PDB file of C-alpha atoms in Angstrom:
ATOM      1  CA  MET P   8       8.084  18.583   3.604  1.00  0.00           C
ATOM      2  CA  SER P   9       4.452  18.244   2.580  1.00  0.00           C
ATOM      3  CA  THR P  10       1.659  19.545   4.790  1.00  0.00           C
ATOM      4  CA  PRO P  11       0.201  16.067   5.590  1.00  0.00           C
ATOM      5  CA  LYS P  12       3.629  14.849   6.770  1.00  0.00           C
ATOM      6  CA  ARG P  13       4.011  17.951   8.925  1.00  0.00           C
ATOM      7  CA  ARG P  14       0.565  17.386  10.426  1.00  0.00           C
ATOM      8  CA  ILE P  15       1.373  13.733  11.124  1.00  0.00           C
ATOM      9  CA  GLU P  16       4.561  14.749  12.939  1.00  0.00           C
ATOM     10  CA  LYS P  17       2.730  17.453  14.911  1.00  0.00           C
ATOM     11  CA  ASP P  18      -0.107  15.152  16.015  1.00  0.00           C
ATOM     12  CA  VAL P  19       2.167  12.243  16.927  1.00  0.00           C
ATOM     13  CA  MET P  20       4.485  14.553  18.883  1.00  0.00           C
ATOM     14  CA  GLU P  21       1.480  16.033  20.738  1.00  0.00           C
ATOM     15  CA  LEU P  22       0.368  12.538  21.653  1.00  0.00           C
ATOM     16  CA  MET P  23       3.883  11.578  22.777  1.00  0.00           C
ATOM     17  CA  MET P  24       4.207  14.737  24.876  1.00  0.00           C
ATOM     18  CA  SER P  25       0.882  14.042  26.616  1.00  0.00           C
ATOM     19  CA  ASP P  26       0.400  11.439  29.333  1.00  0.00           C
ATOM     20  CA  HIS P  27      -0.033   8.673  26.743  1.00  0.00           C
ATOM     21  CA  ASP P  28       2.563   5.936  26.346  1.00  0.00           C
ATOM     22  CA  VAL P  29       3.379   5.765  22.609  1.00  0.00           C
ATOM     23  CA  THR P  30       5.715   3.283  20.920  1.00  0.00           C
ATOM     24  CA  LEU P  31       6.518   3.545  17.219  1.00  0.00           C
ATOM     25  CA  ILE P  32       6.409   0.378  15.125  1.00  0.00           C
ATOM     26  CA  ASN P  33       9.645  -0.052  13.136  1.00  0.00           C
ATOM     27  CA  ASP P  34      10.470   3.622  13.790  1.00  0.00           C
ATOM     28  CA  SER P  35       7.525   4.683  11.607  1.00  0.00           C
ATOM     29  CA  ILE P  36       5.694   7.793  12.677  1.00  0.00           C
ATOM     30  CA  GLN P  37       2.633   6.471  10.829  1.00  0.00           C
ATOM     31  CA  GLN P  38       2.307   3.186  12.768  1.00  0.00           C
ATOM     32  CA  PHE P  39       2.452   2.993  16.518  1.00  0.00           C
ATOM     33  CA  PHE P  40       0.917   1.604  19.688  1.00  0.00           C
ATOM     34  CA  VAL P  41      -0.726   3.714  22.370  1.00  0.00           C
ATOM     35  CA  ILE P  42      -1.471   2.503  25.882  1.00  0.00           C
ATOM     36  CA  PHE P  43      -5.090   3.399  26.668  1.00  0.00           C
ATOM     37  CA  HIS P  44      -6.590   3.275  30.157  1.00  0.00           C
ATOM     38  CA  GLY P  45     -10.252   2.559  30.840  1.00  0.00           C
ATOM     39  CA  PRO P  46     -12.189   5.610  32.014  1.00  0.00           C
ATOM     40  CA  ASN P  47     -12.903   6.021  35.730  1.00  0.00           C
ATOM     41  CA  ASP P  48     -16.387   5.220  36.982  1.00  0.00           C
ATOM     42  CA  THR P  49     -16.983   2.660  34.225  1.00  0.00           C
ATOM     43  CA  PRO P  50     -16.683  -1.141  34.206  1.00  0.00           C
ATOM     44  CA  TYR P  51     -13.504  -0.555  32.141  1.00  0.00           C
ATOM     45  CA  GLU P  52     -11.805   1.303  35.012  1.00  0.00           C
ATOM     46  CA  GLY P  53      -8.451  -0.254  35.887  1.00  0.00           C
ATOM     47  CA  GLY P  54      -8.083  -1.805  32.443  1.00  0.00           C
ATOM     48  CA  THR P  55      -5.209  -1.045  30.126  1.00  0.00           C
ATOM     49  CA  TRP P  56      -5.319  -1.690  26.395  1.00  0.00           C
ATOM     50  CA  LYS P  57      -2.728  -1.517  23.711  1.00  0.00           C
ATOM     51  CA  VAL P  58      -4.239   0.270  20.717  1.00  0.00           C
ATOM     52  CA  ARG P  59      -2.626   0.077  17.306  1.00  0.00           C
ATOM     53  CA  VAL P  60      -2.813   3.241  15.216  1.00  0.00           C
ATOM     54  CA  GLU P  61      -2.094   3.496  11.497  1.00  0.00           C
ATOM     55  CA  LEU P  62      -2.051   6.912   9.854  1.00  0.00           C
ATOM     56  CA  PRO P  63      -2.709   6.974   6.099  1.00  0.00           C
ATOM     57  CA  ASP P  64      -0.536   9.167   3.875  1.00  0.00           C
ATOM     58  CA  GLN P  65      -3.590  11.422   3.443  1.00  0.00           C
ATOM     59  CA  TYR P  66      -3.977  12.049   7.202  1.00  0.00           C
ATOM     60  CA  PRO P  67      -5.630  14.264   8.480  1.00  0.00           C
ATOM     61  CA  ILE P  68      -7.939  14.348   5.439  1.00  0.00           C
ATOM     62  CA  LYS P  69      -8.404  10.569   5.776  1.00  0.00           C
ATOM     63  CA  SER P  70      -9.061   9.161   9.248  1.00  0.00           C
ATOM     64  CA  PRO P  71      -6.604   6.977  11.124  1.00  0.00           C
ATOM     65  CA  SER P  72      -7.214   3.258  11.580  1.00  0.00           C
ATOM     66  CA  ILE P  73      -7.315   2.166  15.185  1.00  0.00           C
ATOM     67  CA  GLY P  74      -7.781  -1.190  16.828  1.00  0.00           C
ATOM     68  CA  PHE P  75      -7.484  -2.753  20.248  1.00  0.00           C
ATOM     69  CA  THR P  76      -4.835  -5.491  20.287  1.00  0.00           C
ATOM     70  CA  ASN P  77      -5.888  -7.090  23.567  1.00  0.00           C
ATOM     71  CA  LYS P  78      -9.466  -8.253  24.030  1.00  0.00           C
ATOM     72  CA  ILE P  79     -12.166  -5.882  25.153  1.00  0.00           C
ATOM     73  CA  TYR P  80     -15.864  -6.633  25.640  1.00  0.00           C
ATOM     74  CA  HIS P  81     -17.904  -3.857  24.035  1.00  0.00           C
ATOM     75  CA  PRO P  82     -20.802  -3.727  21.555  1.00  0.00           C
ATOM     76  CA  ASN P  83     -18.932  -1.386  19.185  1.00  0.00           C
ATOM     77  CA  ILE P  84     -15.555  -3.141  19.210  1.00  0.00           C
ATOM     78  CA  ASP P  85     -14.988  -6.399  17.348  1.00  0.00           C
ATOM     79  CA  GLU P  86     -13.675  -8.910  19.869  1.00  0.00           C
ATOM     80  CA  GLY P  87     -11.560 -10.811  17.334  1.00  0.00           C
ATOM     81  CA  SER P  88      -9.922  -8.032  15.338  1.00  0.00           C
ATOM     82  CA  GLY P  89     -10.170  -5.126  17.789  1.00  0.00           C
ATOM     83  CA  SER P  90     -11.714  -2.924  15.090  1.00  0.00           C
ATOM     84  CA  VAL P  91     -13.718  -0.005  16.401  1.00  0.00           C
ATOM     85  CA  CYS P  92     -17.104   1.087  15.071  1.00  0.00           C
ATOM     86  CA  LEU P  93     -17.150   4.779  15.861  1.00  0.00           C
ATOM     87  CA  ASP P  94     -18.823   7.206  13.476  1.00  0.00           C
ATOM     88  CA  VAL P  95     -16.488  10.074  14.307  1.00  0.00           C
ATOM     89  CA  ILE P  96     -13.535   7.991  13.113  1.00  0.00           C
ATOM     90  CA  ASN P  97     -15.145   5.931  10.365  1.00  0.00           C
ATOM     91  CA  GLN P  98     -17.626   8.315   8.721  1.00  0.00           C
ATOM     92  CA  THR P  99     -17.663  11.837  10.126  1.00  0.00           C
ATOM     93  CA  TRP P 100     -13.921  12.328  10.583  1.00  0.00           C
ATOM     94  CA  SER P 101     -12.726  15.880  10.052  1.00  0.00           C
ATOM     95  CA  PRO P 102      -9.186  17.260   9.665  1.00  0.00           C
ATOM     96  CA  MET P 103     -10.059  19.438  12.652  1.00  0.00           C
ATOM     97  CA  PHE P 104      -9.717  16.342  14.837  1.00  0.00           C
ATOM     98  CA  GLY P 105      -6.361  15.059  15.967  1.00  0.00           C
ATOM     99  CA  LEU P 106      -4.903  12.029  17.684  1.00  0.00           C
ATOM    100  CA  LEU P 107      -5.377  13.525  21.144  1.00  0.00           C
ATOM    101  CA  ASN P 108      -9.122  13.785  20.413  1.00  0.00           C
ATOM    102  CA  ILE P 109      -9.224  10.030  19.810  1.00  0.00           C
ATOM    103  CA  PHE P 110      -7.536   9.043  23.073  1.00  0.00           C
ATOM    104  CA  GLU P 111      -8.828  11.797  25.346  1.00  0.00           C
ATOM    105  CA  ASN P 112     -12.385  12.187  24.041  1.00  0.00           C
ATOM    106  CA  PHE P 113     -13.646   9.699  21.458  1.00  0.00           C
ATOM    107  CA  LEU P 114     -12.511   6.378  22.970  1.00  0.00           C
ATOM    108  CA  PRO P 115     -13.398   7.307  26.587  1.00  0.00           C
ATOM    109  CA  HIS P 116     -16.825   8.459  25.361  1.00  0.00           C
ATOM    110  CA  LEU P 117     -17.289   5.214  23.428  1.00  0.00           C
ATOM    111  CA  LEU P 118     -16.521   3.134  26.529  1.00  0.00           C
ATOM    112  CA  ARG P 119     -18.888   5.226  28.651  1.00  0.00           C
ATOM    113  CA  TYR P 120     -21.763   5.335  26.150  1.00  0.00           C
ATOM    114  CA  ALA P 121     -21.855   2.249  23.949  1.00  0.00           C
ATOM    115  CA  ASN P 122     -24.284   2.158  21.030  1.00  0.00           C
ATOM    116  CA  PRO P 123     -25.870  -1.317  21.139  1.00  0.00           C
ATOM    117  CA  SER P 124     -27.984  -0.515  18.060  1.00  0.00           C
ATOM    118  CA  ASP P 125     -24.864  -0.437  15.825  1.00  0.00           C
ATOM    119  CA  PRO P 126     -22.849  -3.430  17.069  1.00  0.00           C
ATOM    120  CA  LEU P 127     -19.664  -5.098  15.904  1.00  0.00           C
ATOM    121  CA  ASN P 128     -20.028  -7.514  18.828  1.00  0.00           C
ATOM    122  CA  THR P 129     -23.661  -8.677  18.744  1.00  0.00           C
ATOM    123  CA  GLU P 130     -23.238 -10.832  21.854  1.00  0.00           C
ATOM    124  CA  ALA P 131     -22.127  -7.807  23.906  1.00  0.00           C
ATOM    125  CA  SER P 132     -24.882  -5.693  22.381  1.00  0.00           C
ATOM    126  CA  THR P 133     -27.589  -8.220  23.210  1.00  0.00           C
ATOM    127  CA  LEU P 134     -26.309  -8.728  26.756  1.00  0.00           C
ATOM    128  CA  MET P 135     -26.075  -4.975  27.342  1.00  0.00           C
ATOM    129  CA  THR P 136     -29.648  -4.508  26.175  1.00  0.00           C
ATOM    130  CA  LYS P 137     -31.149  -7.477  28.056  1.00  0.00           C
ATOM    131  CA  ASP P 138     -29.116  -7.620  31.288  1.00  0.00           C
ATOM    132  CA  GLU P 139     -26.914  -4.586  31.969  1.00  0.00           C
ATOM    133  CA  LYS P 140     -25.717  -5.968  35.314  1.00  0.00           C
ATOM    134  CA  LYS P 141     -24.438  -9.170  33.681  1.00  0.00           C
ATOM    135  CA  TYR P 142     -22.942  -7.101  30.830  1.00  0.00           C
ATOM    136  CA  ASN P 143     -20.977  -5.002  33.352  1.00  0.00           C
ATOM    137  CA  GLU P 144     -19.807  -8.163  35.126  1.00  0.00           C
ATOM    138  CA  THR P 145     -18.593  -9.579  31.780  1.00  0.00           C
ATOM    139  CA  VAL P 146     -16.748  -6.335  31.009  1.00  0.00           C
ATOM    140  CA  LYS P 147     -15.018  -6.489  34.392  1.00  0.00           C
ATOM    141  CA  LYS P 148     -14.108 -10.147  33.814  1.00  0.00           C
ATOM    142  CA  TYR P 149     -12.487  -9.200  30.477  1.00  0.00           C
ATOM    143  CA  VAL P 150     -10.637  -6.335  32.161  1.00  0.00           C
ATOM    144  CA  GLN P 151      -9.214  -8.769  34.726  1.00  0.00           C
ATOM    145  CA  GLU P 152      -8.389 -11.416  32.145  1.00  0.00           C
ATOM    146  CA  TYR P 153      -7.096  -9.368  29.211  1.00  0.00           C
ATOM    147  CA  ALA P 154      -6.417  -5.778  30.289  1.00  0.00           C
ATOM    148  CA  LYS P 155      -4.070  -6.061  33.235  1.00  0.00           C
ATOM    149  CA  HIS P 156      -0.260  -5.959  33.205  1.00  0.00           C
ATOM    150  CA  ILE P 157       0.015  -4.435  29.731  1.00  0.00           C
ATOM    151  CA  SER P 158       3.374  -3.142  28.572  1.00  0.00           C
ATOM    152  CA  ILE P 159       4.525  -2.107  25.128  1.00  0.00           C
ATOM    153  CA  ALA P 160       8.209  -2.291  25.814  1.00  0.00           C
ATOM    154  CA  ASN P 161       9.733  -3.788  22.670  1.00  0.00           C
ATOM    155  CA  GLY P 162       6.244  -3.979  21.178  1.00  0.00           C
ATOM    156  CA  LYS P 163       5.295  -6.931  23.392  1.00  0.00           C
ATOM    157  CA  ASP P 164       2.103  -7.272  25.361  1.00  0.00           C
ATOM    158  CA  GLU P 165       2.941  -9.028  28.630  1.00  0.00           C
ATOM    159  CA  SER P 166      -0.623 -10.236  29.120  1.00  0.00           C
ATOM    160  CA  LYS P 167      -0.449 -12.572  26.108  1.00  0.00           C
ATOM    161  CA  SER P 168       1.224 -15.854  25.463  1.00  0.00           C
ATOM    162  CA  ASP P 169       3.886 -16.028  22.751  1.00  0.00           C
ATOM    163  CA  GLU P 170       1.420 -17.713  20.399  1.00  0.00           C
ATOM    164  CA  GLU P 171      -1.149 -14.939  20.899  1.00  0.00           C
ATOM    165  CA  GLU P 172       1.528 -12.311  20.233  1.00  0.00           C
ATOM    166  CA  ASP P 173       2.349 -13.924  16.886  1.00  0.00           C
ATOM    167  CA  ASP P 174      -1.317 -13.688  15.845  1.00  0.00           C
ATOM    168  CA  GLU P 175      -1.722 -10.134  17.077  1.00  0.00           C
ATOM    169  CA  LEU P 176      -0.579  -8.140  14.070  1.00  0.00           C
ATOM    170  CA  SER P 177      -2.384 -10.303  11.553  1.00  0.00           C
ATOM    171  CA  ASP P 178      -5.623  -9.665  13.464  1.00  0.00           C
ATOM    172  CA  VAL P 179      -5.140  -5.918  13.250  1.00  0.00           C
ATOM    173  CA  GLY P 180      -3.719  -5.977   9.723  1.00  0.00           C
ATOM    174  CA  SER P 181      -7.202  -5.584   8.281  1.00  0.00           C
ATOM    175  CA  LEU P 182      -7.526  -2.171   9.909  1.00  0.00           C
ATOM    176  CA  SER P 183      -5.975  -0.397   6.983  1.00  0.00           C
ATOM    177  CA  SER P 184      -8.520  -1.736   4.521  1.00  0.00           C
ATOM    178  CA  ASP P 185     -11.331   0.466   3.319  1.00  0.00           C
ATOM    179  CA  ASP P 186     -14.045  -2.000   4.370  1.00  0.00           C
ATOM    180  CA  GLU P 187     -14.037  -0.614   7.914  1.00  0.00           C
ATOM    181  CA  SER P 188     -15.898   2.475   6.736  1.00  0.00           C
ATOM    182  CA  ASP P 189     -18.969   0.251   6.444  1.00  0.00           C
ATOM    183  CA  ALA P 190     -19.053  -0.188  10.241  1.00  0.00           C
TER     184      ALA P 190
END
């Protein structure tokens, strides 16, 4: 077995053995969903998101692609596709990082400390900069509307209608393209 495949297995198993709920897509260890909870003491607290992860064959040399499948209001996350603009994943990724780093450090840090000067969601960025109170209220509204009652049993997100579920994977399908490194 090649070293990248061994590393993929090790990192996915570590993630599965942690407190994170992981569901493989079509029994592939390189594509899976992770349930991610909003960090405490943030407007995202109490929210639950289903994050799709795709590991390239060259992982950990090449960074994973990640994207939120249910809506989240954040300057550095595209509301439509769920793509994440995070330098440590898109540009400064290192093989020293692993999947646990993403879900236990990088994403919680991103939700706590947004970077409105490098937005994927310009509306959220502008609101955050001009009226932080209203921004936090909007985040909480999105949490209530889109990030409650999430389950990945059978790959389904209970917070969505059937029509939204059908669109879900096509929205995230662009995650594996190389154009995300421009974010």
